[in-house]
Backbone as a chain_set.jsonl record, in Angstrom:
{"seq": "XXXXXXXXXXXXXXXXXXXXXXXXXXXXXXXXXXXXXXXXXXXXXXXXXXXXXXXXXXXXXXXXXXXXXXXXXXXXXXXXXXXXXXXXXXXXXXXXXXXXXXXXXXXXXXXXXXXXXXXXXXXXXXXXXXXXXXXXXXXXXXXXXXXXXXXXXX", "coords": {"N": [[0.784, -1.197, 0.005], [0.301, 2.341, -0.433], [1.89, 5.265, -2.015], [3.08, 4.733, -5.383], [6.386, 3.74, -6.104], [7.67, 4.918, -3.814], [8.931, 3.619, -1.776], [11.663, 2.901, 0.397], [15.216, 2.165, -0.536], [17.976, -0.219, -0.724], [18.384, -0.884, 2.068], [20.289, -1.272, 4.986], [22.007, -2.482, 7.87], [24.4, -1.762, 10.311], [26.333, -3.19, 12.916], [28.328, -2.185, 15.558], [31.038, -1.895, 17.949], [29.805, -3.828, 19.659], [27.229, -3.096, 20.846], [26.057, -1.085, 19.52], [24.08, 0.124, 16.743], [23.751, 1.117, 13.359], [21.378, 1.977, 11.022], [20.814, 2.385, 7.63], [19.415, 3.892, 4.686], [18.548, 4.4, 1.167], [16.79, 7.074, -0.307], [13.642, 7.287, -2.094], [13.629, 7.571, -5.78], [13.048, 10.215, -6.556], [12.506, 12.041, -4.168], [10.285, 14.357, -2.494], [10.704, 17.365, -0.515], [9.021, 17.258, 1.552], [8.686, 14.585, 2.126], [8.868, 12.025, 4.474], [10.353, 9.525, 6.459], [10.104, 6.74, 8.669], [11.527, 4.562, 11.046], [10.982, 1.424, 12.436], [11.696, -1.24, 14.679], [12.256, -4.596, 16.003], [14.076, -6.822, 18.021], [13.241, -9.477, 18.255], [10.382, -11.575, 17.963], [9.105, -11.707, 20.41], [9.615, -9.245, 21.661], [8.704, -5.769, 22.164], [7.753, -3.406, 19.529], [10.048, -0.898, 18.53], [10.443, 2.46, 17.932], [12.841, 4.378, 16.097], [14.987, 6.488, 17.904], [16.996, 8.304, 17.381], [17.569, 9.709, 14.645], [19.279, 9.684, 11.553], [19.788, 12.39, 9.291], [19.136, 14.066, 6.142], [20.097, 16.963, 4.229], [17.695, 18.146, 3.956], [16.296, 17.531, 6.186], [15.088, 15.073, 6.063], [14.665, 11.807, 7.113], [17.172, 9.389, 6.828], [18.32, 7.276, 8.007], [19.154, 5.578, 11.016], [20.409, 5.699, 14.353], [21.041, 3.377, 16.758], [21.363, 2.58, 20.188], [22.705, 0.502, 22.836], [21.966, -2.052, 21.767], [20.927, -5.401, 21.677], [21.0, -8.558, 20.317], [19.622, -11.347, 20.678], [18.257, -13.342, 19.469], [17.915, -15.138, 16.273], [16.673, -13.797, 14.403], [15.606, -10.689, 13.246], [13.381, -7.875, 13.019], [12.281, -5.391, 10.8], [10.752, -2.299, 9.966], [10.041, 0.283, 7.697], [8.225, 3.129, 7.273], [6.173, 5.921, 6.176], [5.332, 9.245, 5.06], [4.213, 11.394, 2.387], [3.389, 14.587, 1.391], [1.153, 14.407, 2.901], [0.131, 11.858, 2.208], [0.32, 8.267, 2.533], [3.378, 6.552, 2.138], [4.978, 3.949, 0.332], [5.522, 1.091, 2.321], [8.482, -0.374, 3.76], [9.315, -3.548, 4.716], [11.036, -5.954, 6.515], [12.066, -9.074, 7.525], [14.941, -10.341, 8.989], [17.152, -12.834, 8.806], [19.738, -13.409, 10.761], [21.977, -15.118, 10.481], [22.266, -15.804, 7.929], [21.562, -13.675, 6.128], [22.817, -10.682, 4.658], [22.156, -8.235, 5.294], [22.455, -7.03, 7.72], [25.464, -6.193, 9.074], [28.327, -6.838, 10.942], [30.735, -4.994, 12.395], [33.59, -6.013, 13.756], [35.418, -5.954, 16.874], [38.91, -5.794, 17.554], [40.746, -8.925, 18.25], [40.882, -10.176, 21.645], [42.915, -9.783, 24.625], [45.588, -10.422, 23.627], [48.502, -12.286, 23.609], [51.947, -12.729, 23.472], [54.707, -14.779, 23.322], [58.018, -15.179, 23.044], [60.889, -17.111, 22.522], [64.319, -16.757, 22.537], [66.304, -18.727, 22.314], [65.123, -20.976, 20.954], [64.159, -19.744, 18.758], [61.39, -19.283, 18.362], [58.028, -18.205, 18.519], [55.071, -18.044, 20.427], [51.701, -17.329, 20.213], [48.731, -16.186, 21.662], [45.172, -15.527, 21.892], [41.901, -14.191, 22.514], [38.649, -14.639, 21.18], [37.01, -11.873, 19.333], [34.638, -9.675, 20.96], [31.209, -10.008, 20.297], [27.92, -9.239, 18.982], [26.119, -11.22, 18.345], [27.338, -13.713, 17.402], [28.065, -16.66, 18.608], [29.819, -18.92, 18.506], [33.257, -19.623, 18.599], [34.448, -20.777, 16.518], [33.665, -19.766, 14.215], [35.214, -17.689, 13.433], [38.038, -16.575, 11.493], [41.482, -16.118, 11.439], [44.268, -13.999, 10.759], [47.705, -13.728, 10.831], [50.207, -11.379, 10.835], [53.541, -11.142, 10.63], [56.279, -9.138, 11.247], [59.66, -8.448, 10.794], [61.877, -6.557, 12.751]], "CA": [[-0.012, -0.005, -0.03], [1.028, 3.652, -0.448], [2.157, 5.837, -3.344], [4.011, 3.993, -6.189], [7.778, 4.162, -6.128], [8.104, 5.753, -2.712], [9.551, 2.839, -0.716], [13.144, 3.108, 0.456], [15.997, 1.217, -1.238], [19.281, -0.381, -0.102], [18.381, -0.901, 3.553], [21.366, -1.967, 5.454], [22.329, -2.069, 9.219], [25.888, -2.141, 10.723], [26.492, -3.298, 14.268], [29.71, -1.892, 15.95], [31.214, -1.863, 19.338], [28.917, -4.748, 20.266], [25.858, -2.7, 21.198], [25.518, 0.05, 18.696], [23.646, -0.238, 15.366], [23.318, 2.236, 12.502], [20.701, 1.481, 9.848], [20.663, 3.42, 6.644], [18.659, 3.512, 3.427], [18.425, 5.369, 0.13], [15.455, 7.53, -0.521], [13.109, 7.029, -3.392], [14.328, 8.206, -6.802], [12.858, 11.69, -6.594], [11.61, 12.35, -3.008], [10.081, 15.733, -2.244], [11.23, 17.795, 0.674], [8.032, 16.932, 2.655], [8.763, 13.153, 2.345], [9.448, 11.633, 5.811], [10.368, 8.075, 6.716], [10.169, 6.335, 10.083], [12.008, 3.169, 11.165], [10.622, 0.641, 13.602], [12.362, -2.528, 14.693], [12.289, -5.424, 17.074], [14.958, -7.894, 17.877], [12.619, -10.755, 18.247], [8.874, -11.517, 18.001], [8.663, -11.601, 21.834], [9.81, -7.95, 22.181], [7.857, -4.704, 21.623], [8.395, -2.7, 18.429], [10.638, 0.374, 19.067], [10.824, 3.42, 16.894], [14.141, 5.039, 16.18], [15.04, 7.704, 18.728], [18.101, 9.177, 16.925], [17.456, 9.667, 13.26], [20.253, 10.396, 10.683], [18.968, 13.185, 8.399], [19.809, 14.667, 5.029], [20.069, 18.443, 4.239], [16.249, 18.61, 4.042], [15.724, 17.028, 7.457], [14.406, 13.833, 5.823], [15.327, 10.708, 7.726], [17.871, 8.5, 5.947], [18.925, 6.278, 8.73], [18.973, 5.638, 12.439], [21.485, 5.249, 15.251], [20.432, 2.698, 17.873], [22.284, 2.284, 21.203], [22.323, -0.554, 23.701], [21.332, -3.183, 20.994], [21.249, -6.788, 22.004], [20.269, -9.465, 19.452], [19.658, -12.67, 21.158], [17.613, -14.221, 18.499], [18.606, -15.172, 14.926], [15.827, -13.019, 13.508], [15.297, -9.159, 13.611], [12.292, -7.454, 12.239], [12.337, -3.954, 10.592], [9.675, -1.615, 9.134], [10.251, 1.672, 7.415], [7.144, 3.681, 6.563], [6.221, 7.328, 6.139], [4.356, 9.952, 4.201], [4.594, 12.461, 1.465], [2.202, 15.416, 0.979], [0.038, 13.909, 3.605], [-0.291, 10.486, 1.817], [1.167, 7.277, 2.981], [4.357, 6.047, 1.128], [5.072, 2.437, 0.318], [6.365, 0.768, 3.438], [9.504, -1.443, 3.581], [9.264, -4.382, 5.79], [12.026, -6.994, 6.311], [12.584, -10.052, 8.612], [16.297, -10.599, 8.588], [17.738, -14.028, 9.458], [21.07, -12.831, 10.878], [23.114, -15.973, 10.203], [22.357, -16.001, 6.389], [21.244, -12.498, 5.355], [23.905, -9.849, 4.783], [21.58, -6.861, 5.501], [23.082, -6.641, 8.975], [26.912, -6.39, 9.018], [28.984, -6.482, 12.254], [32.205, -4.574, 12.448], [34.144, -6.602, 15.009], [36.582, -5.381, 17.633], [40.058, -6.759, 17.452], [40.873, -9.988, 19.227], [41.124, -9.679, 22.999], [44.059, -10.299, 25.418], [46.641, -11.005, 22.778], [49.764, -12.548, 24.338], [53.08, -13.166, 22.708], [55.847, -15.312, 24.151], [59.105, -15.6, 22.18], [62.135, -17.562, 23.1], [65.506, -16.527, 21.7], [67.041, -20.068, 22.018], [64.48, -21.812, 19.897], [63.797, -18.861, 17.7], [59.956, -19.528, 18.227], [57.083, -17.459, 19.26], [53.775, -18.484, 20.705], [50.722, -16.212, 20.261], [47.368, -16.607, 22.1], [44.22, -14.523, 21.892], [40.465, -14.473, 22.703], [37.873, -14.096, 20.011], [36.466, -10.591, 19.609], [33.312, -9.731, 21.441], [30.237, -9.889, 19.139], [26.614, -9.08, 19.387], [25.3, -12.376, 18.165], [28.014, -14.912, 17.028], [28.479, -17.353, 19.861], [30.814, -19.914, 18.318], [34.543, -19.06, 18.159], [34.975, -21.473, 15.271], [33.149, -18.841, 13.099], [36.278, -16.696, 13.208], [39.284, -16.963, 10.93], [42.474, -15.027, 11.93], [45.46, -13.886, 9.915], [48.777, -13.091, 11.585], [51.328, -10.712, 9.982], [54.761, -11.004, 11.416], [57.309, -8.231, 10.737], [60.962, -8.404, 11.495], [62.372, -5.147, 12.86]], "C": [[0.86, 1.292, -0.045], [1.325, 4.068, -1.861], [3.187, 4.976, -4.019], [5.411, 4.632, -6.031], [8.237, 5.046, -4.989], [8.746, 4.996, -1.635], [11.099, 3.166, -0.774], [13.925, 1.954, -0.354], [17.259, 0.994, -0.404], [19.289, -0.155, 1.411], [19.457, -1.763, 4.07], [21.668, -1.559, 6.997], [23.797, -2.604, 9.559], [25.866, -2.103, 12.254], [28.019, -3.058, 14.595], [29.82, -1.809, 17.456], [30.233, -2.639, 20.129], [27.496, -4.355, 20.443], [25.281, -1.505, 20.52], [25.13, -0.324, 17.275], [23.208, 0.897, 14.581], [22.635, 1.469, 11.347], [20.529, 2.611, 8.953], [19.903, 2.958, 5.439], [18.741, 4.67, 2.506], [17.0, 5.749, -0.077], [14.92, 7.125, -1.942], [13.844, 7.883, -4.478], [14.162, 9.715, -6.83], [11.869, 12.158, -5.435], [11.497, 13.983, -3.0], [10.591, 16.127, -0.81], [10.287, 17.463, 1.782], [7.871, 15.367, 2.845], [9.409, 12.878, 3.645], [9.345, 10.121, 6.039], [10.591, 7.875, 8.208], [10.548, 4.886, 10.206], [11.59, 2.67, 12.488], [11.333, -0.688, 13.5], [12.103, -3.27, 15.997], [13.156, -6.619, 16.993], [14.502, -9.291, 17.789], [11.063, -10.566, 18.334], [8.324, -11.286, 19.449], [8.821, -10.098, 22.298], [8.951, -6.84, 21.504], [8.665, -4.082, 20.328], [8.903, -1.378, 18.986], [10.854, 1.247, 17.752], [12.151, 4.018, 17.091], [14.063, 6.337, 17.009], [16.109, 8.759, 18.215], [18.308, 9.034, 15.395], [18.72, 10.308, 12.557], [19.459, 11.133, 9.559], [19.867, 13.767, 7.289], [19.675, 16.15, 5.247], [18.672, 18.957, 4.402], [15.56, 18.169, 5.365], [14.935, 15.72, 7.308], [15.231, 12.66, 6.57], [15.936, 9.657, 6.714], [18.591, 7.386, 6.64], [18.599, 6.517, 10.2], [20.124, 5.111, 13.216], [20.89, 4.635, 16.423], [21.595, 2.485, 18.84], [21.81, 1.122, 22.061], [21.546, -1.737, 22.956], [21.801, -4.498, 21.439], [20.34, -7.729, 21.025], [20.488, -10.864, 19.897], [19.225, -13.739, 20.263], [18.272, -14.219, 17.208], [17.851, -14.224, 14.046], [15.658, -11.654, 14.118], [14.252, -8.707, 12.569], [12.337, -5.861, 12.069], [11.244, -3.494, 9.691], [10.084, -0.097, 9.001], [8.959, 2.23, 6.733], [7.173, 5.232, 6.606], [5.07, 7.939, 5.302], [4.987, 11.009, 3.363], [3.383, 13.235, 1.101], [0.934, 14.885, 1.648], [-0.543, 12.481, 3.2], [0.81, 9.531, 2.255], [2.091, 6.829, 1.751], [4.348, 4.552, 1.191], [6.018, 2.054, 1.547], [7.372, -0.344, 3.079], [9.464, -2.344, 4.8], [10.187, -5.611, 5.527], [12.265, -7.774, 7.557], [13.922, -10.534, 8.169], [16.783, -11.767, 9.492], [19.243, -13.625, 9.578], [22.128, -13.721, 10.468], [23.195, -16.143, 8.722], [22.23, -14.679, 5.59], [22.514, -11.516, 5.594], [23.429, -8.344, 4.913], [22.147, -6.267, 6.758], [24.602, -7.151, 8.895], [27.39, -5.986, 10.439], [30.463, -6.133, 12.04], [32.755, -5.007, 13.822], [35.296, -5.712, 15.633], [37.74, -6.306, 17.416], [40.038, -7.891, 18.462], [41.311, -9.47, 20.579], [42.331, -10.507, 23.638], [45.126, -11.089, 24.604], [47.97, -11.1, 23.561], [50.727, -13.157, 23.434], [54.227, -13.635, 23.651], [56.923, -15.81, 23.168], [60.302, -15.973, 23.005], [63.239, -17.481, 22.066], [66.215, -17.853, 21.279], [66.389, -20.877, 21.03], [63.967, -21.056, 18.73], [62.228, -19.077, 17.295], [59.234, -18.526, 19.063], [55.757, -18.12, 19.327], [52.799, -17.268, 20.9], [49.434, -16.787, 20.665], [46.542, -15.339, 22.053], [42.836, -15.064, 22.21], [39.748, -13.981, 21.568], [37.354, -12.655, 20.413], [35.051, -10.7, 20.219], [32.373, -9.425, 20.247], [28.853, -9.824, 19.742], [25.754, -10.351, 19.273], [25.987, -13.65, 17.709], [28.546, -15.51, 18.334], [29.572, -18.354, 19.721], [32.21, -19.354, 17.921], [35.023, -19.714, 16.958], [34.525, -20.715, 14.105], [34.192, -17.923, 12.709], [37.491, -17.311, 12.482], [40.275, -15.808, 11.219], [43.652, -15.131, 10.881], [46.477, -13.128, 10.722], [49.85, -12.576, 10.695], [52.445, -10.533, 10.948], [55.735, -10.144, 10.723], [58.561, -8.303, 11.441], [61.448, -6.958, 11.573], [63.827, -5.137, 13.102]], "O": [[2.038, 1.257, 0.312], [1.052, 3.327, -2.806], [4.105, 4.504, -3.35], [5.574, 5.84, -5.857], [9.132, 5.868, -5.189], [9.11, 5.593, -0.622], [11.673, 3.602, -1.772], [13.336, 0.953, -0.763], [17.614, 1.795, 0.462], [20.068, 0.631, 1.949], [19.565, -2.914, 3.647], [21.572, -0.376, 7.324], [24.256, -3.67, 9.148], [25.437, -1.109, 12.838], [28.882, -3.67, 13.965], [28.817, -1.671, 18.156], [29.829, -2.184, 21.199], [26.605, -5.175, 20.223], [24.217, -0.988, 20.859], [25.874, -1.081, 16.653], [22.346, 1.644, 15.044], [23.167, 0.511, 10.787], [20.148, 3.7, 9.382], [19.764, 1.759, 5.2], [18.971, 5.8, 2.936], [16.099, 4.911, -0.037], [15.669, 6.695, -2.818], [14.588, 8.802, -4.135], [15.129, 10.418, -7.124], [10.722, 12.56, -5.632], [12.384, 14.738, -3.397], [10.87, 15.239, -0.004], [10.738, 17.388, 2.925], [7.03, 14.917, 3.623], [10.455, 13.465, 3.922], [8.287, 9.537, 5.805], [11.175, 8.71, 8.899], [9.953, 4.042, 9.537], [11.775, 3.313, 13.521], [11.554, -1.21, 12.408], [11.765, -2.643, 17.001], [13.051, -7.392, 16.041], [15.214, -10.186, 17.334], [10.564, -9.513, 18.734], [7.235, -10.746, 19.642], [8.178, -9.733, 23.282], [8.531, -7.011, 20.36], [9.872, -4.208, 20.125], [8.244, -0.787, 19.842], [11.348, 0.803, 16.716], [12.569, 4.159, 18.24], [13.171, 7.162, 16.813], [16.08, 9.929, 18.598], [19.175, 8.277, 14.959], [19.153, 11.384, 12.969], [18.562, 10.545, 8.955], [21.079, 13.936, 7.424], [19.205, 16.587, 6.298], [18.457, 20.056, 4.914], [14.378, 18.432, 5.581], [14.229, 15.288, 8.22], [16.461, 12.695, 6.548], [15.221, 9.135, 5.859], [19.357, 6.638, 6.032], [17.908, 7.461, 10.582], [20.772, 4.155, 12.787], [20.202, 5.367, 17.134], [22.713, 2.233, 18.39], [20.627, 0.781, 22.025], [20.6, -2.306, 23.503], [23.007, -4.703, 21.573], [19.114, -7.626, 20.993], [21.47, -11.499, 19.512], [19.721, -14.865, 20.271], [19.145, -13.381, 16.985], [18.367, -13.863, 12.988], [15.58, -11.491, 15.336], [14.271, -9.123, 11.41], [12.419, -5.127, 13.053], [10.844, -4.196, 8.762], [10.392, 0.619, 9.954], [8.658, 1.769, 5.632], [8.174, 5.786, 7.059], [4.078, 7.313, 4.927], [6.114, 11.452, 3.586], [2.427, 12.674, 0.566], [-0.162, 14.901, 1.089], [-1.529, 12.005, 3.762], [1.991, 9.868, 2.344], [1.671, 6.749, 0.597], [3.725, 3.974, 2.082], [7.099, 2.612, 1.74], [7.116, -1.153, 2.187], [9.588, -1.813, 5.904], [10.124, -6.222, 4.46], [12.639, -7.195, 8.577], [14.049, -11.088, 7.076], [16.812, -11.682, 10.719], [19.924, -13.521, 8.558], [23.187, -13.215, 10.098], [24.228, -16.64, 8.273], [22.75, -14.592, 4.478], [23.152, -11.585, 6.644], [24.174, -7.393, 4.682], [22.302, -5.047, 6.827], [24.895, -8.328, 8.686], [26.954, -4.997, 11.027], [31.27, -6.93, 11.561], [32.425, -4.445, 14.866], [35.965, -4.907, 14.986], [37.555, -7.487, 17.124], [39.336, -7.784, 19.468], [42.015, -8.464, 20.673], [42.664, -11.635, 23.272], [45.469, -12.235, 24.896], [48.469, -10.108, 24.093], [50.368, -14.051, 22.667], [54.615, -12.961, 24.605], [56.696, -16.826, 22.511], [60.685, -15.326, 23.981], [63.162, -18.003, 20.954], [66.634, -18.058, 20.139], [67.104, -21.489, 20.236], [63.401, -21.635, 17.803], [61.854, -19.052, 16.122], [59.69, -18.063, 20.108], [55.336, -18.726, 18.342], [53.079, -16.338, 21.655], [49.018, -17.796, 20.096], [47.069, -14.231, 22.152], [42.625, -16.277, 22.178], [40.151, -12.977, 20.981], [37.275, -12.292, 21.586], [34.359, -11.697, 20.015], [32.725, -8.683, 19.33], [28.624, -10.286, 20.86], [24.786, -10.526, 20.014], [25.291, -14.661, 17.616], [29.364, -14.916, 19.037], [30.236, -18.652, 20.714], [32.279, -18.636, 16.924], [35.992, -19.229, 16.374], [34.995, -21.011, 13.006], [34.065, -17.355, 11.624], [37.92, -18.419, 12.807], [39.879, -14.643, 11.227], [43.929, -16.165, 10.272], [46.202, -12.046, 11.24], [50.358, -13.319, 9.854], [52.311, -9.853, 11.966], [56.016, -10.448, 9.564], [58.551, -8.223, 12.67], [61.428, -6.23, 10.58], [64.426, -4.068, 13.221]]}, "num_chains": 1, "name": "protein.A"}
């Protein structure tokens, strides 16, 4: 429902520092200055729907994204809805249920590995390196991570 060709495009969310999430979208092809969008989400079916409290705006004050704080995603699914109006008429809404483990609409920027420890012995010319996986909002298995070590001689 809503006016033709008014739905948002390229909806994507990025989680960073474990509990912050930015969601952004592109506006319709030719939005007017009075077009306004509103984002609602819930991390699971059991939780209440929450409207964005901190919108990202363009030069005309139109909402083009949202900054969420204290985000926890316990479930594998998250639910998003973007709706709004233009000239007093409803625009086409965008609704998406995102399966976190398979969809790439949500991206998580990870912190570096934690508690990195290096122990080198001169006699054997060997070094041992240990670390803990980075903290993450929803990945529970450490086997999901791949690491690359770059060693430079100084």
